[in-house]
PDB file of C-alpha atoms and ligand atoms in Angstrom:
ATOM      1  CA  MET Z  27       0.000   0.000   0.000  1.00  0.00           C
ATOM      2  CA  SER Z  28       1.374   3.463  -0.837  1.00  0.00           C
ATOM      3  CA  SER Z  29       2.132   5.907   2.001  1.00  0.00           C
ATOM      4  CA  PRO Z  30      -0.585   8.512   2.670  1.00  0.00           C
ATOM      5  CA  LEU Z  31       2.183  11.126   3.037  1.00  0.00           C
ATOM      6  CA  ARG Z  32       2.828  13.259  -0.027  1.00  0.00           C
ATOM      7  CA  ILE Z  33       5.616  15.826  -0.161  1.00  0.00           C
ATOM      8  CA  SER Z  34       5.472  18.049  -3.227  1.00  0.00           C
ATOM      9  CA  ILE Z  35       7.078  21.218  -4.473  1.00  0.00           C
ATOM     10  CA  ALA Z  36       4.410  23.893  -3.998  1.00  0.00           C
ATOM     11  CA  LYS Z  37       3.087  25.549  -7.134  1.00  0.00           C
ATOM     12  CA  ALA Z  38       3.250  29.316  -7.593  1.00  0.00           C
ATOM     13  CA  ASN Z  39      -0.403  30.323  -7.472  1.00  0.00           C
ATOM     14  CA  LEU Z  40      -2.478  32.380  -5.045  1.00  0.00           C
ATOM     15  CA  ALA Z  41      -4.464  29.405  -3.716  1.00  0.00           C
ATOM     16  CA  THR Z  42      -1.254  27.596  -2.716  1.00  0.00           C
ATOM     17  CA  ALA Z  43       0.233  30.814  -1.314  1.00  0.00           C
ATOM     18  CA  THR Z  44      -2.864  31.305   0.844  1.00  0.00           C
ATOM     19  CA  ARG Z  45      -2.677  27.714   2.050  1.00  0.00           C
ATOM     20  CA  LEU Z  46       1.015  28.054   2.934  1.00  0.00           C
ATOM     21  CA  ALA Z  47       0.421  31.389   4.655  1.00  0.00           C
ATOM     22  CA  ASP Z  48      -2.337  29.810   6.790  1.00  0.00           C
ATOM     23  CA  LEU Z  49      -0.102  26.834   7.593  1.00  0.00           C
ATOM     24  CA  GLY Z  50       2.828  29.107   8.428  1.00  0.00           C
ATOM     25  CA  ARG Z  51       0.706  31.277  10.726  1.00  0.00           C
ATOM     26  CA  GLN Z  52      -0.776  28.227  12.478  1.00  0.00           C
ATOM     27  CA  THR Z  53       2.509  26.384  13.045  1.00  0.00           C
ATOM     28  CA  PHE Z  54       4.478  29.468  14.098  1.00  0.00           C
ATOM     29  CA  ALA Z  55       1.769  30.290  16.664  1.00  0.00           C
ATOM     30  CA  GLU Z  56       1.653  26.691  17.909  1.00  0.00           C
ATOM     31  CA  THR Z  57       5.424  26.714  18.396  1.00  0.00           C
ATOM     32  CA  PHE Z  58       6.093  30.198  19.777  1.00  0.00           C
ATOM     33  CA  ALA Z  59       2.903  31.835  21.146  1.00  0.00           C
ATOM     34  CA  ALA Z  60       3.599  30.617  24.684  1.00  0.00           C
ATOM     35  CA  SER Z  61       7.075  32.246  24.714  1.00  0.00           C
ATOM     36  CA  ASN Z  62       6.153  35.695  23.348  1.00  0.00           C
ATOM     37  CA  THR Z  63       3.718  38.518  24.010  1.00  0.00           C
ATOM     38  CA  PRO Z  64       0.457  38.551  21.996  1.00  0.00           C
ATOM     39  CA  GLU Z  65       1.506  41.951  20.540  1.00  0.00           C
ATOM     40  CA  ASP Z  66       4.868  40.686  19.271  1.00  0.00           C
ATOM     41  CA  MET Z  67       3.238  37.541  17.886  1.00  0.00           C
ATOM     42  CA  ALA Z  68       0.516  39.507  16.091  1.00  0.00           C
ATOM     43  CA  ALA Z  69       3.066  41.886  14.549  1.00  0.00           C
ATOM     44  CA  TYR Z  70       5.288  39.030  13.375  1.00  0.00           C
ATOM     45  CA  LEU Z  71       2.451  36.927  11.950  1.00  0.00           C
ATOM     46  CA  ALA Z  72       1.018  39.906  10.047  1.00  0.00           C
ATOM     47  CA  ALA Z  73       4.414  40.851   8.619  1.00  0.00           C
ATOM     48  CA  THR Z  74       5.464  37.341   7.619  1.00  0.00           C
ATOM     49  CA  TYR Z  75       2.475  35.363   6.402  1.00  0.00           C
ATOM     50  CA  ALA Z  76       0.625  37.587   3.935  1.00  0.00           C
ATOM     51  CA  PRO Z  77      -0.488  35.494   0.914  1.00  0.00           C
ATOM     52  CA  ASP Z  78       0.916  38.094  -1.537  1.00  0.00           C
ATOM     53  CA  GLN Z  79       4.312  37.849   0.136  1.00  0.00           C
ATOM     54  CA  VAL Z  80       4.277  34.054   0.028  1.00  0.00           C
ATOM     55  CA  LEU Z  81       3.210  34.199  -3.639  1.00  0.00           C
ATOM     56  CA  ALA Z  82       6.203  36.425  -4.454  1.00  0.00           C
ATOM     57  CA  GLN Z  83       8.481  33.876  -2.741  1.00  0.00           C
ATOM     58  CA  LEU Z  84       6.882  31.019  -4.696  1.00  0.00           C
ATOM     59  CA  GLN Z  85       7.571  32.942  -7.907  1.00  0.00           C
ATOM     60  CA  ASP Z  86      11.228  33.544  -7.016  1.00  0.00           C
ATOM     61  CA  PRO Z  87      13.419  31.018  -8.889  1.00  0.00           C
ATOM     62  CA  HIS Z  88      15.748  30.722  -5.889  1.00  0.00           C
ATOM     63  CA  CYS Z  89      12.973  29.761  -3.472  1.00  0.00           C
ATOM     64  CA  THR Z  90      11.327  26.344  -3.086  1.00  0.00           C
ATOM     65  CA  TYR Z  91       8.464  25.475  -0.769  1.00  0.00           C
ATOM     66  CA  LEU Z  92       7.965  21.823   0.124  1.00  0.00           C
ATOM     67  CA  LEU Z  93       4.406  21.021   1.173  1.00  0.00           C
ATOM     68  CA  ALA Z  94       3.651  17.853   3.171  1.00  0.00           C
ATOM     69  CA  GLU Z  95       0.115  16.521   2.962  1.00  0.00           C
ATOM     70  CA  MET Z  96      -1.613  13.607   4.648  1.00  0.00           C
ATOM     71  CA  GLN Z  97      -4.688  12.575   2.682  1.00  0.00           C
ATOM     72  CA  GLY Z  98      -5.005  16.053   1.261  1.00  0.00           C
ATOM     73  CA  GLN Z  99      -4.514  17.820   4.625  1.00  0.00           C
ATOM     74  CA  ALA Z 100      -1.540  20.198   4.864  1.00  0.00           C
ATOM     75  CA  VAL Z 101       0.561  18.926   7.804  1.00  0.00           C
ATOM     76  CA  GLY Z 102       3.973  20.511   7.320  1.00  0.00           C
ATOM     77  CA  TYR Z 103       6.167  22.564   5.050  1.00  0.00           C
ATOM     78  CA  ALA Z 104       9.668  23.862   4.433  1.00  0.00           C
ATOM     79  CA  GLN Z 105      10.810  27.107   2.831  1.00  0.00           C
ATOM     80  CA  LEU Z 106      14.198  26.712   1.116  1.00  0.00           C
ATOM     81  CA  TRP Z 107      16.536  29.247  -0.539  1.00  0.00           C
ATOM     82  CA  GLN Z 108      19.297  28.205  -2.909  1.00  0.00           C
ATOM     83  CA  TYR Z 109      21.612  31.116  -2.113  1.00  0.00           C
ATOM     84  CA  SER Z 110      22.307  32.405   1.380  1.00  0.00           C
ATOM     85  CA  ARG Z 111      24.674  34.659   3.317  1.00  0.00           C
ATOM     86  CA  LEU Z 112      23.850  33.018   6.647  1.00  0.00           C
ATOM     87  CA  GLY Z 113      27.011  32.270   8.616  1.00  0.00           C
ATOM     88  CA  LEU Z 114      29.297  34.092   6.163  1.00  0.00           C
ATOM     89  CA  ALA Z 115      31.391  37.214   6.839  1.00  0.00           C
ATOM     90  CA  ALA Z 116      29.387  40.469   6.859  1.00  0.00           C
ATOM     91  CA  ASP Z 117      30.780  41.641   3.494  1.00  0.00           C
ATOM     92  CA  ALA Z 118      30.744  38.222   1.783  1.00  0.00           C
ATOM     93  CA  PRO Z 119      28.372  37.660  -1.138  1.00  0.00           C
ATOM     94  CA  ALA Z 120      25.661  34.998  -0.916  1.00  0.00           C
ATOM     95  CA  THR Z 121      26.983  31.585  -1.912  1.00  0.00           C
ATOM     96  CA  LYS Z 122      25.281  28.493  -3.188  1.00  0.00           C
ATOM     97  CA  GLN Z 123      24.343  27.007   0.148  1.00  0.00           C
ATOM     98  CA  LEU Z 124      20.775  25.923   0.801  1.00  0.00           C
ATOM     99  CA  GLU Z 125      19.116  27.858   3.615  1.00  0.00           C
ATOM    100  CA  ILE Z 126      16.163  26.300   5.391  1.00  0.00           C
ATOM    101  CA  LYS Z 127      14.301  29.471   6.359  1.00  0.00           C
ATOM    102  CA  GLN Z 128      11.279  27.670   7.727  1.00  0.00           C
ATOM    103  CA  LEU Z 129      10.607  24.022   8.638  1.00  0.00           C
ATOM    104  CA  TYR Z 130       7.359  23.381  10.446  1.00  0.00           C
ATOM    105  CA  VAL Z 131       5.139  20.422  11.231  1.00  0.00           C
ATOM    106  CA  VAL Z 132       1.565  20.842  12.529  1.00  0.00           C
ATOM    107  CA  GLU Z 133       1.437  20.215  16.294  1.00  0.00           C
ATOM    108  CA  ASP Z 134      -0.598  16.975  16.118  1.00  0.00           C
ATOM    109  CA  TRP Z 135       1.947  15.450  13.717  1.00  0.00           C
ATOM    110  CA  ILE Z 136       5.153  16.334  15.544  1.00  0.00           C
ATOM    111  CA  GLY Z 137       7.340  13.312  16.281  1.00  0.00           C
ATOM    112  CA  THR Z 138       5.810  11.128  13.564  1.00  0.00           C
ATOM    113  CA  GLY Z 139       8.661  11.290  11.051  1.00  0.00           C
ATOM    114  CA  LEU Z 140       7.336  14.194   8.971  1.00  0.00           C
ATOM    115  CA  GLY Z 141      10.201  16.507   9.843  1.00  0.00           C
ATOM    116  CA  LYS Z 142      12.656  13.813   8.826  1.00  0.00           C
ATOM    117  CA  ALA Z 143      10.858  13.310   5.500  1.00  0.00           C
ATOM    118  CA  LEU Z 144      10.943  17.063   4.789  1.00  0.00           C
ATOM    119  CA  MET Z 145      14.616  17.289   5.742  1.00  0.00           C
ATOM    120  CA  ARG Z 146      15.481  14.377   3.446  1.00  0.00           C
ATOM    121  CA  ARG Z 147      13.782  16.125   0.531  1.00  0.00           C
ATOM    122  CA  ALA Z 148      15.660  19.339   1.352  1.00  0.00           C
ATOM    123  CA  LEU Z 149      18.942  17.395   1.388  1.00  0.00           C
ATOM    124  CA  ASP Z 150      18.073  15.806  -1.988  1.00  0.00           C
ATOM    125  CA  ILE Z 151      17.394  19.259  -3.461  1.00  0.00           C
ATOM    126  CA  ALA Z 152      20.612  20.679  -2.037  1.00  0.00           C
ATOM    127  CA  GLN Z 153      22.636  17.797  -3.513  1.00  0.00           C
ATOM    128  CA  ALA Z 154      20.882  18.023  -6.877  1.00  0.00           C
ATOM    129  CA  GLU Z 155      21.525  21.792  -7.039  1.00  0.00           C
ATOM    130  CA  GLY Z 156      25.205  21.344  -6.182  1.00  0.00           C
ATOM    131  CA  CYS Z 157      24.960  23.297  -2.923  1.00  0.00           C
ATOM    132  CA  THR Z 158      28.060  23.205  -0.710  1.00  0.00           C
ATOM    133  CA  ALA Z 159      26.123  23.159   2.574  1.00  0.00           C
ATOM    134  CA  ILE Z 160      22.752  23.465   4.268  1.00  0.00           C
ATOM    135  CA  VAL Z 161      22.385  26.278   6.793  1.00  0.00           C
ATOM    136  CA  LEU Z 162      19.636  27.487   9.105  1.00  0.00           C
ATOM    137  CA  GLY Z 163      18.903  29.653  12.114  1.00  0.00           C
ATOM    138  CA  VAL Z 164      17.227  28.217  15.198  1.00  0.00           C
ATOM    139  CA  TRP Z 165      16.099  30.056  18.336  1.00  0.00           C
ATOM    140  CA  GLU Z 166      18.591  29.475  21.151  1.00  0.00           C
ATOM    141  CA  HIS Z 167      15.809  28.082  23.391  1.00  0.00           C
ATOM    142  CA  ASN Z 168      14.209  25.789  20.789  1.00  0.00           C
ATOM    143  CA  ASP Z 169      15.695  22.613  22.270  1.00  0.00           C
ATOM    144  CA  ARG Z 170      13.427  20.223  20.370  1.00  0.00           C
ATOM    145  CA  ALA Z 171      14.412  21.584  16.970  1.00  0.00           C
ATOM    146  CA  GLN Z 172      18.092  21.727  17.952  1.00  0.00           C
ATOM    147  CA  ALA Z 173      17.981  18.036  18.965  1.00  0.00           C
ATOM    148  CA  PHE Z 174      16.304  17.234  15.634  1.00  0.00           C
ATOM    149  CA  TYR Z 175      18.986  19.078  13.614  1.00  0.00           C
ATOM    150  CA  GLN Z 176      21.760  17.430  15.606  1.00  0.00           C
ATOM    151  CA  ARG Z 177      20.462  14.040  14.461  1.00  0.00           C
ATOM    152  CA  PHE Z 178      21.163  15.155  10.883  1.00  0.00           C
ATOM    153  CA  GLY Z 179      24.729  16.230  11.673  1.00  0.00           C
ATOM    154  CA  PHE Z 180      24.242  20.006  11.793  1.00  0.00           C
ATOM    155  CA  ARG Z 181      26.770  21.882  13.919  1.00  0.00           C
ATOM    156  CA  GLU Z 182      26.730  25.369  15.405  1.00  0.00           C
ATOM    157  CA  ILE Z 183      28.867  27.920  13.531  1.00  0.00           C
ATOM    158  CA  GLY Z 184      27.649  31.254  14.888  1.00  0.00           C
ATOM    159  CA  GLU Z 185      24.659  33.341  15.896  1.00  0.00           C
ATOM    160  CA  THR Z 186      22.334  35.901  14.359  1.00  0.00           C
ATOM    161  CA  ALA Z 187      19.611  38.263  15.526  1.00  0.00           C
ATOM    162  CA  PHE Z 188      15.964  37.389  14.869  1.00  0.00           C
ATOM    163  CA  LYS Z 189      13.320  40.081  15.335  1.00  0.00           C
ATOM    164  CA  LEU Z 190       9.947  38.854  16.567  1.00  0.00           C
ATOM    165  CA  GLY Z 191       7.758  41.951  16.703  1.00  0.00           C
ATOM    166  CA  THR Z 192       9.704  44.326  18.954  1.00  0.00           C
ATOM    167  CA  ASP Z 193      11.749  41.568  20.571  1.00  0.00           C
ATOM    168  CA  VAL Z 194      15.257  40.896  19.244  1.00  0.00           C
ATOM    169  CA  GLN Z 195      16.112  37.257  19.908  1.00  0.00           C
ATOM    170  CA  ARG Z 196      19.285  35.196  19.534  1.00  0.00           C
ATOM    171  CA  ASP Z 197      19.269  32.472  16.901  1.00  0.00           C
ATOM    172  CA  LEU Z 198      22.039  29.904  16.564  1.00  0.00           C
ATOM    173  CA  ILE Z 199      23.359  29.367  13.043  1.00  0.00           C
ATOM    174  CA  LEU Z 200      23.679  25.677  12.218  1.00  0.00           C
ATOM    175  CA  ARG Z 201      25.465  24.221   9.203  1.00  0.00           C
ATOM    176  CA  LYS Z 202      25.829  20.834   7.575  1.00  0.00           C
ATOM    177  CA  GLY Z 203      28.519  20.515   4.888  1.00  0.00           C
ATOM    178  CA  LEU Z 204      27.604  18.636   1.702  1.00  0.00           C
ATOM    179  CA  ALA Z 205      29.534  16.812  -0.999  1.00  0.00           C
ATOM    180  CA  GLY Z 206      32.353  15.852   1.322  1.00  0.00           C
ATOM    181  CA  ARG Z 207      32.790  19.376   2.734  1.00  0.00           C
ATOM    182  CA  PRO Z 208      33.080  19.893   6.509  1.00  0.00           C
TER     183      PRO Z 208
HETATM  184  C1  COA G 301      11.576  20.350  14.437  1.00  0.00           C
HETATM  185  C2  COA G 301      10.524  19.527  13.702  1.00  0.00           C
HETATM  186  C3  COA G 301      10.384  20.012  12.269  1.00  0.00           C
HETATM  187  C4  COA G 301      10.992  18.053  13.680  1.00  0.00           C
HETATM  188  O1  COA G 301      10.034  17.298  12.994  1.00  0.00           O
HETATM  189  P1  COA G 301       9.387  15.995  13.637  1.00  0.00           P
HETATM  190  O2  COA G 301       8.364  15.499  12.662  1.00  0.00           O
HETATM  191  O3  COA G 301       8.906  16.290  15.007  1.00  0.00           O
HETATM  192  O4  COA G 301      10.623  15.015  13.739  1.00  0.00           O
HETATM  193  P2  COA G 301      10.651  13.486  13.319  1.00  0.00           P
HETATM  194  O5  COA G 301       9.500  12.771  13.938  1.00  0.00           O
HETATM  195  O6  COA G 301      10.796  13.386  11.838  1.00  0.00           O
HETATM  196  O7  COA G 301      12.000  13.012  14.011  1.00  0.00           O
HETATM  197  C5  COA G 301      13.193  12.856  13.266  1.00  0.00           C
HETATM  198  C6  COA G 301      14.311  12.409  14.171  1.00  0.00           C
HETATM  199  O8  COA G 301      14.596  13.433  15.124  1.00  0.00           O
HETATM  200  C7  COA G 301      14.415  12.914  16.418  1.00  0.00           C
HETATM  201  N1  COA G 301      13.781  13.923  17.243  1.00  0.00           N
HETATM  202  C8  COA G 301      12.642  14.603  16.983  1.00  0.00           C
HETATM  203  N2  COA G 301      12.363  15.402  18.020  1.00  0.00           N
HETATM  204  C9  COA G 301      13.334  15.193  18.948  1.00  0.00           C
HETATM  205  C10 COA G 301      13.568  15.706  20.242  1.00  0.00           C
HETATM  206  N3  COA G 301      12.752  16.581  20.831  1.00  0.00           N
HETATM  207  N4  COA G 301      14.657  15.291  20.895  1.00  0.00           N
HETATM  208  C11 COA G 301      15.494  14.368  20.358  1.00  0.00           C
HETATM  209  N5  COA G 301      15.312  13.839  19.131  1.00  0.00           N
HETATM  210  C12 COA G 301      14.245  14.254  18.441  1.00  0.00           C
HETATM  211  C13 COA G 301      13.499  11.714  16.277  1.00  0.00           C
HETATM  212  O9  COA G 301      13.693  10.786  17.326  1.00  0.00           O
HETATM  213  C14 COA G 301      13.930  11.172  14.952  1.00  0.00           C
HETATM  214  O10 COA G 301      15.119  10.410  15.102  1.00  0.00           O
HETATM  215  P3  COA G 301      15.230   8.939  14.488  1.00  0.00           P
HETATM  216  O11 COA G 301      15.224   9.125  13.010  1.00  0.00           O
HETATM  217  O12 COA G 301      16.532   8.446  14.990  1.00  0.00           O
HETATM  218  O13 COA G 301      14.033   8.204  14.973  1.00  0.00           O
HETATM  219  C15 COA G 301       9.156  19.558  14.429  1.00  0.00           C
HETATM  220  O14 COA G 301       9.325  19.113  15.745  1.00  0.00           O
HETATM  221  C16 COA G 301       8.488  20.919  14.418  1.00  0.00           C
HETATM  222  O15 COA G 301       7.830  21.298  13.453  1.00  0.00           O
HETATM  223  N6  COA G 301       8.620  21.684  15.537  1.00  0.00           N
HETATM  224  C17 COA G 301       7.946  22.956  15.687  1.00  0.00           C
HETATM  225  C18 COA G 301       8.474  23.993  14.708  1.00  0.00           C
HETATM  226  C19 COA G 301       9.934  24.228  14.858  1.00  0.00           C
HETATM  227  O16 COA G 301      10.481  24.362  15.937  1.00  0.00           O
HETATM  228  N7  COA G 301      10.586  24.307  13.697  1.00  0.00           N
HETATM  229  C20 COA G 301      11.999  24.560  13.601  1.00  0.00           C
HETATM  230  C21 COA G 301      12.234  26.014  13.571  1.00  0.00           C
HETATM  231  S1  COA G 301      13.983  26.342  13.390  1.00  0.00           S
END
């Protein structure tokens, strides 16, 4: 029997953008609402998950959204960028390293292997595109996600500021070298 999980590259249309924006808003709130003020959360959600903004990202040739569905229900997603400056010197140009900007699984599905399936697809894309590494930022207090990334061999290489509403938070920069690179 085939698996009910389907992971596809999201198409660039407004309906998909709206679906991803809803999913992004829901999963970000599920993960971080308890650790932030309602005002900061509202400001961040409004600024980040507008369907028009997500549509523009879907139309950008350097951006890929992976959408995970279980029997037609959206249960997780990842937002990937083929070029990134994350972890590089301040004046360095973006290089071909895949940045995972967002990786989220709906609360009820956490711990069921969905995150792993999304990460494997991201790794496949990075390899196929000839990226030298995968990089990402993770909140310093997001222990669950850090443990997950560690399982895939990511290591800490620095830190960066992440603005959530008015609150400036500390994200750790994690990197996993590809194609035999450290
Ligand atoms: C981080 C996240 C994407 C991981 O996805 P997931 O579906 O929960 O993880 P999986 O079930 O695929 O687990 C994959 C592996 O990581 C391990 N893992 C998952 N959570 C873990 C935890 N809290 N501690 C230790 N290991 C963990 C699993 O045991 C599994 O290892 P295995 O392959 O050896 O069995 C998911 O928890 C999530 O969406 N969290 C909320 C949003 C978030 O924090 N996103 C990251 C922002 S940077």
